[in-house]
PDB file of C-alpha atoms and ligand atoms in Angstrom:
ATOM      1  CA  MET A  26      89.742 132.239  78.058  1.00 90.00           C
ATOM      2  CA  ILE A  27      93.070 131.044  76.363  1.00 92.00           C
ATOM      3  CA  SER A  28      91.006 128.293  74.603  1.00 91.00           C
ATOM      4  CA  ASN A  29      88.316 130.734  73.596  1.00 92.00           C
ATOM      5  CA  TYR A  30      90.655 133.062  72.019  1.00 93.00           C
ATOM      6  CA  LEU A  31      92.658 130.342  70.122  1.00 93.00           C
ATOM      7  CA  GLU A  32      89.358 129.124  68.836  1.00 92.00           C
ATOM      8  CA  LEU A  33      88.419 132.599  67.640  1.00 94.00           C
ATOM      9  CA  LEU A  34      91.775 133.156  66.032  1.00 92.00           C
ATOM     10  CA  GLU A  35      91.339 129.914  64.098  1.00 91.00           C
ATOM     11  CA  ARG A  36      87.632 130.680  63.103  1.00 92.00           C
ATOM     12  CA  ARG A  37      88.570 134.369  62.032  1.00 94.00           C
ATOM     13  CA  ASN A  38      91.524 133.255  59.840  1.00 93.00           C
ATOM     14  CA  PRO A  39      90.409 130.470  57.532  1.00 91.00           C
ATOM     15  CA  GLN A  40      93.522 131.014  55.364  1.00 94.00           C
ATOM     16  CA  LEU A  41      95.780 129.698  58.017  1.00 93.00           C
ATOM     17  CA  SER A  42      98.281 127.162  56.825  1.00 94.00           C
ATOM     18  CA  GLU A  43      97.980 123.475  57.934  1.00 93.00           C
ATOM     19  CA  GLU A  44     101.034 124.082  60.138  1.00 95.00           C
ATOM     20  CA  SER A  45      99.653 126.826  61.874  1.00 94.00           C
ATOM     21  CA  LYS A  46      96.367 125.036  62.568  1.00 92.00           C
ATOM     22  CA  LYS A  47      98.472 122.152  63.880  1.00 94.00           C
ATOM     23  CA  TYR A  48     100.271 124.596  66.256  1.00 95.00           C
ATOM     24  CA  LEU A  49      96.909 126.166  67.475  1.00 94.00           C
ATOM     25  CA  GLY A  50      95.663 122.430  68.148  1.00 93.00           C
ATOM     26  CA  PHE A  51      98.722 121.824  70.401  1.00 93.00           C
ATOM     27  CA  ALA A  52      98.080 125.154  72.247  1.00 95.00           C
ATOM     28  CA  LYS A  53      94.419 124.454  72.666  1.00 94.00           C
ATOM     29  CA  ARG A  54      95.146 120.977  74.167  1.00 92.00           C
ATOM     30  CA  GLY A  55      97.695 122.581  76.395  1.00 93.00           C
ATOM     31  CA  ALA A  56      95.116 124.999  77.649  1.00 94.00           C
ATOM     32  CA  VAL A  57      92.684 122.217  78.488  1.00 92.00           C
ATOM     33  CA  ARG A  58      95.428 120.268  80.329  1.00 92.00           C
ATOM     34  CA  MET A  59      96.216 123.440  82.253  1.00 93.00           C
ATOM     35  CA  ASP A  60      92.538 123.862  83.185  1.00 93.00           C
ATOM     36  CA  HIS A  61      92.384 120.233  84.495  1.00 92.00           C
ATOM     37  CA  MET A  62      95.673 120.677  86.426  1.00 94.00           C
ATOM     38  CA  VAL A  63      94.543 124.013  88.062  1.00 95.00           C
ATOM     39  CA  LEU A  64      91.133 122.449  89.041  1.00 94.00           C
ATOM     40  CA  ALA A  65      92.982 119.305  90.566  1.00 94.00           C
ATOM     41  CA  LEU A  66      95.409 121.519  92.401  1.00 96.00           C
ATOM     42  CA  LEU A  67      92.410 123.563  93.810  1.00 95.00           C
ATOM     43  CA  GLU A  68      90.832 120.452  94.882  1.00 93.00           C
ATOM     44  CA  LEU A  69      94.088 119.009  96.570  1.00 95.00           C
ATOM     45  CA  SER A  70      94.605 122.384  98.323  1.00 95.00           C
ATOM     46  CA  ARG A  71      90.989 122.242  99.810  1.00 94.00           C
ATOM     47  CA  VAL A  72      91.136 118.774 101.376  1.00 94.00           C
ATOM     48  CA  GLY A  73      91.592 118.815 105.000  1.00 88.00           C
ATOM     49  CA  ARG A  74      91.095 122.686 105.097  1.00 89.00           C
ATOM     50  CA  ASN A  75      88.197 122.302 107.493  1.00 84.00           C
ATOM     51  CA  PRO A  76      88.276 119.954 110.517  1.00 85.00           C
ATOM     52  CA  LEU A  77      86.610 116.622 110.017  1.00 82.00           C
ATOM     53  CA  PRO A  78      82.987 116.751 110.899  1.00 79.00           C
ATOM     54  CA  PRO A  79      82.058 114.132 113.326  1.00 76.00           C
ATOM     55  CA  ASN A  80      79.529 112.710 111.039  1.00 86.00           C
ATOM     56  CA  PRO A  81      78.310 109.169 110.310  1.00 91.00           C
ATOM     57  CA  VAL A  82      78.592 108.561 106.664  1.00 94.00           C
ATOM     58  CA  ASP A  83      77.200 105.373 105.062  1.00 95.00           C
ATOM     59  CA  SER A  84      80.201 104.260 102.895  1.00 96.00           C
ATOM     60  CA  ALA A  85      77.611 102.343 100.570  1.00 97.00           C
ATOM     61  CA  THR A  86      76.144 105.889  99.703  1.00 97.00           C
ATOM     62  CA  ALA A  87      79.569 107.381  99.077  1.00 97.00           C
ATOM     63  CA  ILE A  88      80.305 104.454  96.630  1.00 98.00           C
ATOM     64  CA  GLU A  89      77.077 104.809  94.908  1.00 98.00           C
ATOM     65  CA  ASP A  90      77.485 108.450  94.455  1.00 98.00           C
ATOM     66  CA  ALA A  91      80.975 107.978  93.036  1.00 98.00           C
ATOM     67  CA  ILE A  92      79.494 105.346  90.544  1.00 98.00           C
ATOM     68  CA  LEU A  93      76.818 107.795  89.480  1.00 97.00           C
ATOM     69  CA  ASN A  94      79.469 110.486  88.866  1.00 97.00           C
ATOM     70  CA  LEU A  95      81.359 107.934  86.690  1.00 98.00           C
ATOM     71  CA  ALA A  96      78.273 106.719  84.833  1.00 97.00           C
ATOM     72  CA  ALA A  97      79.508 108.163  81.548  1.00 97.00           C
ATOM     73  CA  LEU A  98      82.843 106.464  81.722  1.00 97.00           C
ATOM     74  CA  ILE A  99      81.445 103.094  82.933  1.00 98.00           C
ATOM     75  CA  GLY A 100      78.936 103.132  80.088  1.00 97.00           C
ATOM     76  CA  LYS A 101      81.491 104.188  77.404  1.00 97.00           C
ATOM     77  CA  THR A 102      83.898 101.345  78.544  1.00 97.00           C
ATOM     78  CA  ASP A 103      81.295  98.815  79.404  1.00 97.00           C
ATOM     79  CA  SER A 104      83.001  98.371  82.714  1.00 98.00           C
ATOM     80  CA  ASP A 105      81.658  96.145  85.493  1.00 98.00           C
ATOM     81  CA  VAL A 106      81.787  98.057  88.753  1.00 98.00           C
ATOM     82  CA  THR A 107      80.261  96.341  91.985  1.00 98.00           C
ATOM     83  CA  LYS A 108      80.623  96.424  95.763  1.00 97.00           C
ATOM     84  CA  ASP A 109      79.835  94.074  98.629  1.00 96.00           C
ATOM     85  CA  ASP A 110      76.391  94.189  99.854  1.00 94.00           C
ATOM     86  CA  GLN A 111      77.227  95.003 103.493  1.00 93.00           C
ATOM     87  CA  MET A 112      79.172  98.314 103.646  1.00 95.00           C
ATOM     88  CA  PRO A 113      79.835  99.998 107.082  1.00 94.00           C
ATOM     89  CA  ILE A 114      79.017 103.546 108.612  1.00 93.00           C
ATOM     90  CA  VAL A 115      82.292 105.377 108.980  1.00 93.00           C
ATOM     91  CA  MET A 116      83.408 108.691 110.401  1.00 88.00           C
ATOM     92  CA  GLY A 117      83.920 111.482 108.026  1.00 91.00           C
ATOM     93  CA  ASP A 118      83.156 113.872 105.272  1.00 93.00           C
ATOM     94  CA  ARG A 119      80.803 112.469 102.671  1.00 94.00           C
ATOM     95  CA  GLY A 120      81.982 114.800  99.838  1.00 94.00           C
ATOM     96  CA  GLU A 121      85.741 113.720 100.484  1.00 95.00           C
ATOM     97  CA  LEU A 122      84.862 110.155 100.742  1.00 96.00           C
ATOM     98  CA  THR A 123      82.868 110.119  97.506  1.00 97.00           C
ATOM     99  CA  ARG A 124      85.832 111.804  95.683  1.00 97.00           C
ATOM    100  CA  LEU A 125      87.998 109.153  97.164  1.00 98.00           C
ATOM    101  CA  PHE A 126      85.971 106.324  95.717  1.00 98.00           C
ATOM    102  CA  GLN A 127      85.597 108.201  92.502  1.00 98.00           C
ATOM    103  CA  ASN A 128      89.343 108.749  92.060  1.00 98.00           C
ATOM    104  CA  LEU A 129      90.143 105.032  92.951  1.00 98.00           C
ATOM    105  CA  ILE A 130      87.371 103.541  90.712  1.00 98.00           C
ATOM    106  CA  GLY A 131      87.994 105.965  87.838  1.00 98.00           C
ATOM    107  CA  ASN A 132      91.701 105.028  87.698  1.00 97.00           C
ATOM    108  CA  ALA A 133      90.720 101.354  88.009  1.00 98.00           C
ATOM    109  CA  ILE A 134      88.753 101.931  84.618  1.00 98.00           C
ATOM    110  CA  LYS A 135      91.260 104.291  83.061  1.00 97.00           C
ATOM    111  CA  TYR A 136      94.211 101.813  83.521  1.00 97.00           C
ATOM    112  CA  ARG A 137      92.208  98.910  82.356  1.00 97.00           C
ATOM    113  CA  HIS A 138      93.787  96.215  80.311  1.00 97.00           C
ATOM    114  CA  SER A 139      93.102  96.378  76.449  1.00 95.00           C
ATOM    115  CA  GLU A 140      92.553  92.628  76.208  1.00 96.00           C
ATOM    116  CA  ARG A 141      89.705  92.167  78.686  1.00 97.00           C
ATOM    117  CA  ARG A 142      86.530  93.776  80.022  1.00 97.00           C
ATOM    118  CA  SER A 143      87.347  96.139  83.105  1.00 98.00           C
ATOM    119  CA  VAL A 144      85.984  94.491  86.355  1.00 98.00           C
ATOM    120  CA  VAL A 145      86.208  96.639  89.441  1.00 98.00           C
ATOM    121  CA  HIS A 146      85.011  95.370  93.036  1.00 98.00           C
ATOM    122  CA  VAL A 147      85.053  97.443  96.139  1.00 98.00           C
ATOM    123  CA  LYS A 148      84.926  95.538  99.498  1.00 98.00           C
ATOM    124  CA  CYS A 149      85.458  96.176 103.181  1.00 97.00           C
ATOM    125  CA  GLN A 150      86.657  94.253 106.156  1.00 96.00           C
ATOM    126  CA  PRO A 151      86.884  95.172 109.866  1.00 95.00           C
ATOM    127  CA  CYS A 152      90.363  95.978 111.148  1.00 94.00           C
ATOM    128  CA  GLU A 153      91.760  97.425 114.318  1.00 90.00           C
ATOM    129  CA  GLY A 154      89.990 100.702 115.232  1.00 84.00           C
ATOM    130  CA  GLY A 155      87.917 100.674 112.060  1.00 92.00           C
ATOM    131  CA  TRP A 156      87.562  99.404 108.466  1.00 96.00           C
ATOM    132  CA  ARG A 157      89.991  98.383 105.684  1.00 97.00           C
ATOM    133  CA  PHE A 158      88.318  99.096 102.249  1.00 98.00           C
ATOM    134  CA  ALA A 159      89.795  97.480  99.128  1.00 98.00           C
ATOM    135  CA  VAL A 160      89.324  98.615  95.449  1.00 98.00           C
ATOM    136  CA  THR A 161      90.293  95.733  93.237  1.00 98.00           C
ATOM    137  CA  ASP A 162      90.654  95.959  89.281  1.00 98.00           C
ATOM    138  CA  ASN A 163      91.977  93.578  86.630  1.00 98.00           C
ATOM    139  CA  GLY A 164      93.735  96.294  84.883  1.00 97.00           C
ATOM    140  CA  ILE A 165      97.442  96.722  83.634  1.00 97.00           C
ATOM    141  CA  GLY A 166      98.772  96.685  87.186  1.00 97.00           C
ATOM    142  CA  ILE A 167     101.864  98.477  88.688  1.00 96.00           C
ATOM    143  CA  SER A 168     105.282  97.293  89.310  1.00 96.00           C
ATOM    144  CA  SER A 169     106.336  97.084  93.009  1.00 96.00           C
ATOM    145  CA  ASN A 170     109.058  99.863  92.307  1.00 95.00           C
ATOM    146  CA  TYR A 171     106.361 102.308  92.033  1.00 95.00           C
ATOM    147  CA  TYR A 172     104.048 101.532  94.960  1.00 96.00           C
ATOM    148  CA  ASP A 173     105.065 104.506  97.064  1.00 95.00           C
ATOM    149  CA  ARG A 174     105.764 107.006  94.212  1.00 96.00           C
ATOM    150  CA  ILE A 175     102.249 106.952  92.628  1.00 96.00           C
ATOM    151  CA  PHE A 176     100.930 108.694  95.754  1.00 97.00           C
ATOM    152  CA  GLN A 177     103.104 111.746  95.321  1.00 96.00           C
ATOM    153  CA  ILE A 178     101.947 114.678  93.436  1.00 94.00           C
ATOM    154  CA  PHE A 179     102.682 114.742  89.642  1.00 92.00           C
ATOM    155  CA  GLN A 180     104.217 111.227  89.613  1.00 91.00           C
ATOM    156  CA  ARG A 181     102.862 109.406  86.564  1.00 88.00           C
ATOM    157  CA  LEU A 182     103.941 106.237  85.151  1.00 89.00           C
ATOM    158  CA  HIS A 183     102.821 106.940  81.593  1.00 84.00           C
ATOM    159  CA  GLY A 184     103.067 109.758  79.151  1.00 81.00           C
ATOM    160  CA  LYS A 185     100.106 112.091  78.408  1.00 79.00           C
ATOM    161  CA  ASP A 186      99.795 110.507  74.928  1.00 82.00           C
ATOM    162  CA  GLN A 187      99.117 107.000  76.455  1.00 87.00           C
ATOM    163  CA  TYR A 188      96.680 108.144  79.277  1.00 89.00           C
ATOM    164  CA  GLU A 189      95.205 111.397  79.968  1.00 88.00           C
ATOM    165  CA  GLY A 190      95.882 112.794  83.469  1.00 89.00           C
ATOM    166  CA  THR A 191      97.441 115.214  85.919  1.00 90.00           C
ATOM    167  CA  GLY A 192      99.377 113.045  88.369  1.00 94.00           C
ATOM    168  CA  ILE A 193      97.278 114.540  91.249  1.00 96.00           C
ATOM    169  CA  GLY A 194      94.356 111.983  91.798  1.00 96.00           C
ATOM    170  CA  LEU A 195      96.105 109.697  94.163  1.00 98.00           C
ATOM    171  CA  ALA A 196      97.750 112.666  95.965  1.00 97.00           C
ATOM    172  CA  ILE A 197      94.166 113.867  96.588  1.00 97.00           C
ATOM    173  CA  CYS A 198      93.177 110.159  97.908  1.00 98.00           C
ATOM    174  CA  LYS A 199      96.147 110.092 100.220  1.00 98.00           C
ATOM    175  CA  LYS A 200      95.284 113.557 101.657  1.00 97.00           C
ATOM    176  CA  ILE A 201      91.651 112.570 102.103  1.00 97.00           C
ATOM    177  CA  VAL A 202      92.530 109.280 103.863  1.00 96.00           C
ATOM    178  CA  GLU A 203      95.044 110.978 106.087  1.00 95.00           C
ATOM    179  CA  HIS A 204      92.691 113.744 106.926  1.00 94.00           C
ATOM    180  CA  HIS A 205      90.393 110.866 108.047  1.00 93.00           C
ATOM    181  CA  GLY A 206      93.182 109.417 110.318  1.00 92.00           C
ATOM    182  CA  GLY A 207      93.703 106.459 107.953  1.00 95.00           C
ATOM    183  CA  LYS A 208      96.340 104.952 105.722  1.00 96.00           C
ATOM    184  CA  ILE A 209      96.366 104.170 102.018  1.00 98.00           C
ATOM    185  CA  TRP A 210      98.616 101.659 100.155  1.00 98.00           C
ATOM    186  CA  VAL A 211      98.516  99.505  97.029  1.00 98.00           C
ATOM    187  CA  GLU A 212      99.351  95.901  96.036  1.00 98.00           C
ATOM    188  CA  SER A 213      99.457  94.911  92.323  1.00 97.00           C
ATOM    189  CA  CYS A 214     100.660  92.458  89.855  1.00 96.00           C
ATOM    190  CA  PRO A 215     101.776  93.764  86.502  1.00 96.00           C
ATOM    191  CA  GLU A 216      99.443  92.573  83.681  1.00 96.00           C
ATOM    192  CA  GLU A 217      96.914  91.168  86.229  1.00 97.00           C
ATOM    193  CA  GLY A 218      95.545  93.942  88.192  1.00 98.00           C
ATOM    194  CA  SER A 219      95.817  96.239  91.403  1.00 98.00           C
ATOM    195  CA  THR A 220      94.013  96.597  94.680  1.00 98.00           C
ATOM    196  CA  PHE A 221      94.162  99.950  96.442  1.00 98.00           C
ATOM    197  CA  TYR A 222      93.599  99.592 100.221  1.00 98.00           C
ATOM    198  CA  PHE A 223      92.843 102.182 102.708  1.00 98.00           C
ATOM    199  CA  THR A 224      91.600 102.354 106.342  1.00 96.00           C
ATOM    200  CA  LEU A 225      88.945 104.528 107.896  1.00 94.00           C
ATOM    201  CA  ARG A 226      87.840 104.844 111.482  1.00 87.00           C
ATOM    202  CA  ASN A 227      84.764 103.317 112.769  1.00 80.00           C
ATOM    203  CA  TRP A 228      81.772 105.574 113.499  1.00 71.00           C
ATOM    204  CA  SER A 229      80.376 105.520 117.102  1.00 69.00           C
ATOM    205  CA  PRO A 230      78.182 108.095 118.920  1.00 63.00           C
ATOM    206  CA  ASN A 231      81.193 108.724 121.417  1.00 59.00           C
ATOM    207  CA  ASN A 232      83.744 109.611 118.705  1.00 55.00           C
TER     208      ASN A 232
HETATM  209  P1  ADP B 302      96.791 110.317  86.808  1.00 62.90           P
HETATM  210  O1  ADP B 302      95.916 109.188  86.717  1.00 62.90           O
HETATM  211  O2  ADP B 302      96.316 111.702  86.581  1.00 62.90           O
HETATM  212  O3  ADP B 302      98.050 110.083  86.042  1.00 62.90           O
HETATM  213  P2  ADP B 302      96.985 109.598  89.659  1.00 62.90           P
HETATM  214  O4  ADP B 302      97.696 110.230  90.628  1.00 62.90           O
HETATM  215  O5  ADP B 302      95.571 109.193  89.769  1.00 62.90           O
HETATM  216  O6  ADP B 302      97.272 110.373  88.331  1.00 62.90           O
HETATM  217  O7  ADP B 302      97.820 108.239  89.472  1.00 62.90           O
HETATM  218  C1  ADP B 302      99.320 108.104  89.391  1.00 62.90           C
HETATM  219  C2  ADP B 302      99.751 107.075  88.535  1.00 62.90           C
HETATM  220  O8  ADP B 302      99.543 105.976  89.254  1.00 62.90           O
HETATM  221  C3  ADP B 302      98.980 107.091  87.198  1.00 62.90           C
HETATM  222  O9  ADP B 302      99.708 107.800  86.279  1.00 62.90           O
HETATM  223  C4  ADP B 302      99.213 105.519  86.781  1.00 62.90           C
HETATM  224  O10 ADP B 302     100.393 105.248  86.255  1.00 62.90           O
HETATM  225  C5  ADP B 302      99.235 104.845  88.204  1.00 62.90           C
HETATM  226  N1  ADP B 302      97.889 104.232  88.535  1.00 62.90           N
HETATM  227  C6  ADP B 302      96.926 104.697  89.201  1.00 62.90           C
HETATM  228  N2  ADP B 302      95.802 103.854  89.467  1.00 62.90           N
HETATM  229  C7  ADP B 302      96.208 102.774  88.717  1.00 62.90           C
HETATM  230  C8  ADP B 302      95.521 101.569  88.536  1.00 62.90           C
HETATM  231  N3  ADP B 302      94.297 101.278  89.111  1.00 62.90           N
HETATM  232  N4  ADP B 302      96.153 100.632  87.771  1.00 62.90           N
HETATM  233  C9  ADP B 302      97.310 100.892  87.221  1.00 62.90           C
HETATM  234  N5  ADP B 302      98.076 102.061  87.449  1.00 62.90           N
HETATM  235  C10 ADP B 302      97.454 103.047  88.180  1.00 62.90           C
END
């Protein structure tokens, strides 16, 4: 509604000075950012609201759905996104797991290195009690000083002029993984790339 009225104000007043148009532009961009932030906060608040369904979820399908949702971004940036052929069945909520992969793969592309094509790979290894997933990119990387901070809400390492974002995406990932009884962490090398790891429980009919 704010955006629509700002738009109307601009269209109905063609005589507005360049300065006023600039201010309206700031206000419109602020309204769009607020919209993204409210939607992300709503999503964060919904994670874990319902108990985890004891469902088997094919992690390959969750990754493929995430890649489909990111098709426009992947196409626009000519990114190379792949996964291992063998991906396990895990316990969980398919929608939340798709969102988890989508946020991690989306970030891997957003924080790509300007000097090379973005390459993202998802793989998985067995670990005690379940599986350890890894989403690896060849992007700008993260200094080890920030490994914990980036999972907190509103913590961003870059200004909004450098990279668009709300600082809520990784907080959503952490909440989803913890809702599934797992852990999430990052390892990275600045200028070379990052790997986001998380664990999920094995699915068995007795769980
Ligand atoms: P947003 O992307 O909206 O800022 P996130 O919560 O998704 O918020 O990420 C928090 C911060 O972590 C980002 O601002 C960015 O600095 C850093 N980050 C996340 N993913 C990556 C990545 N794959 N490579 C480098 N930095 C990353």
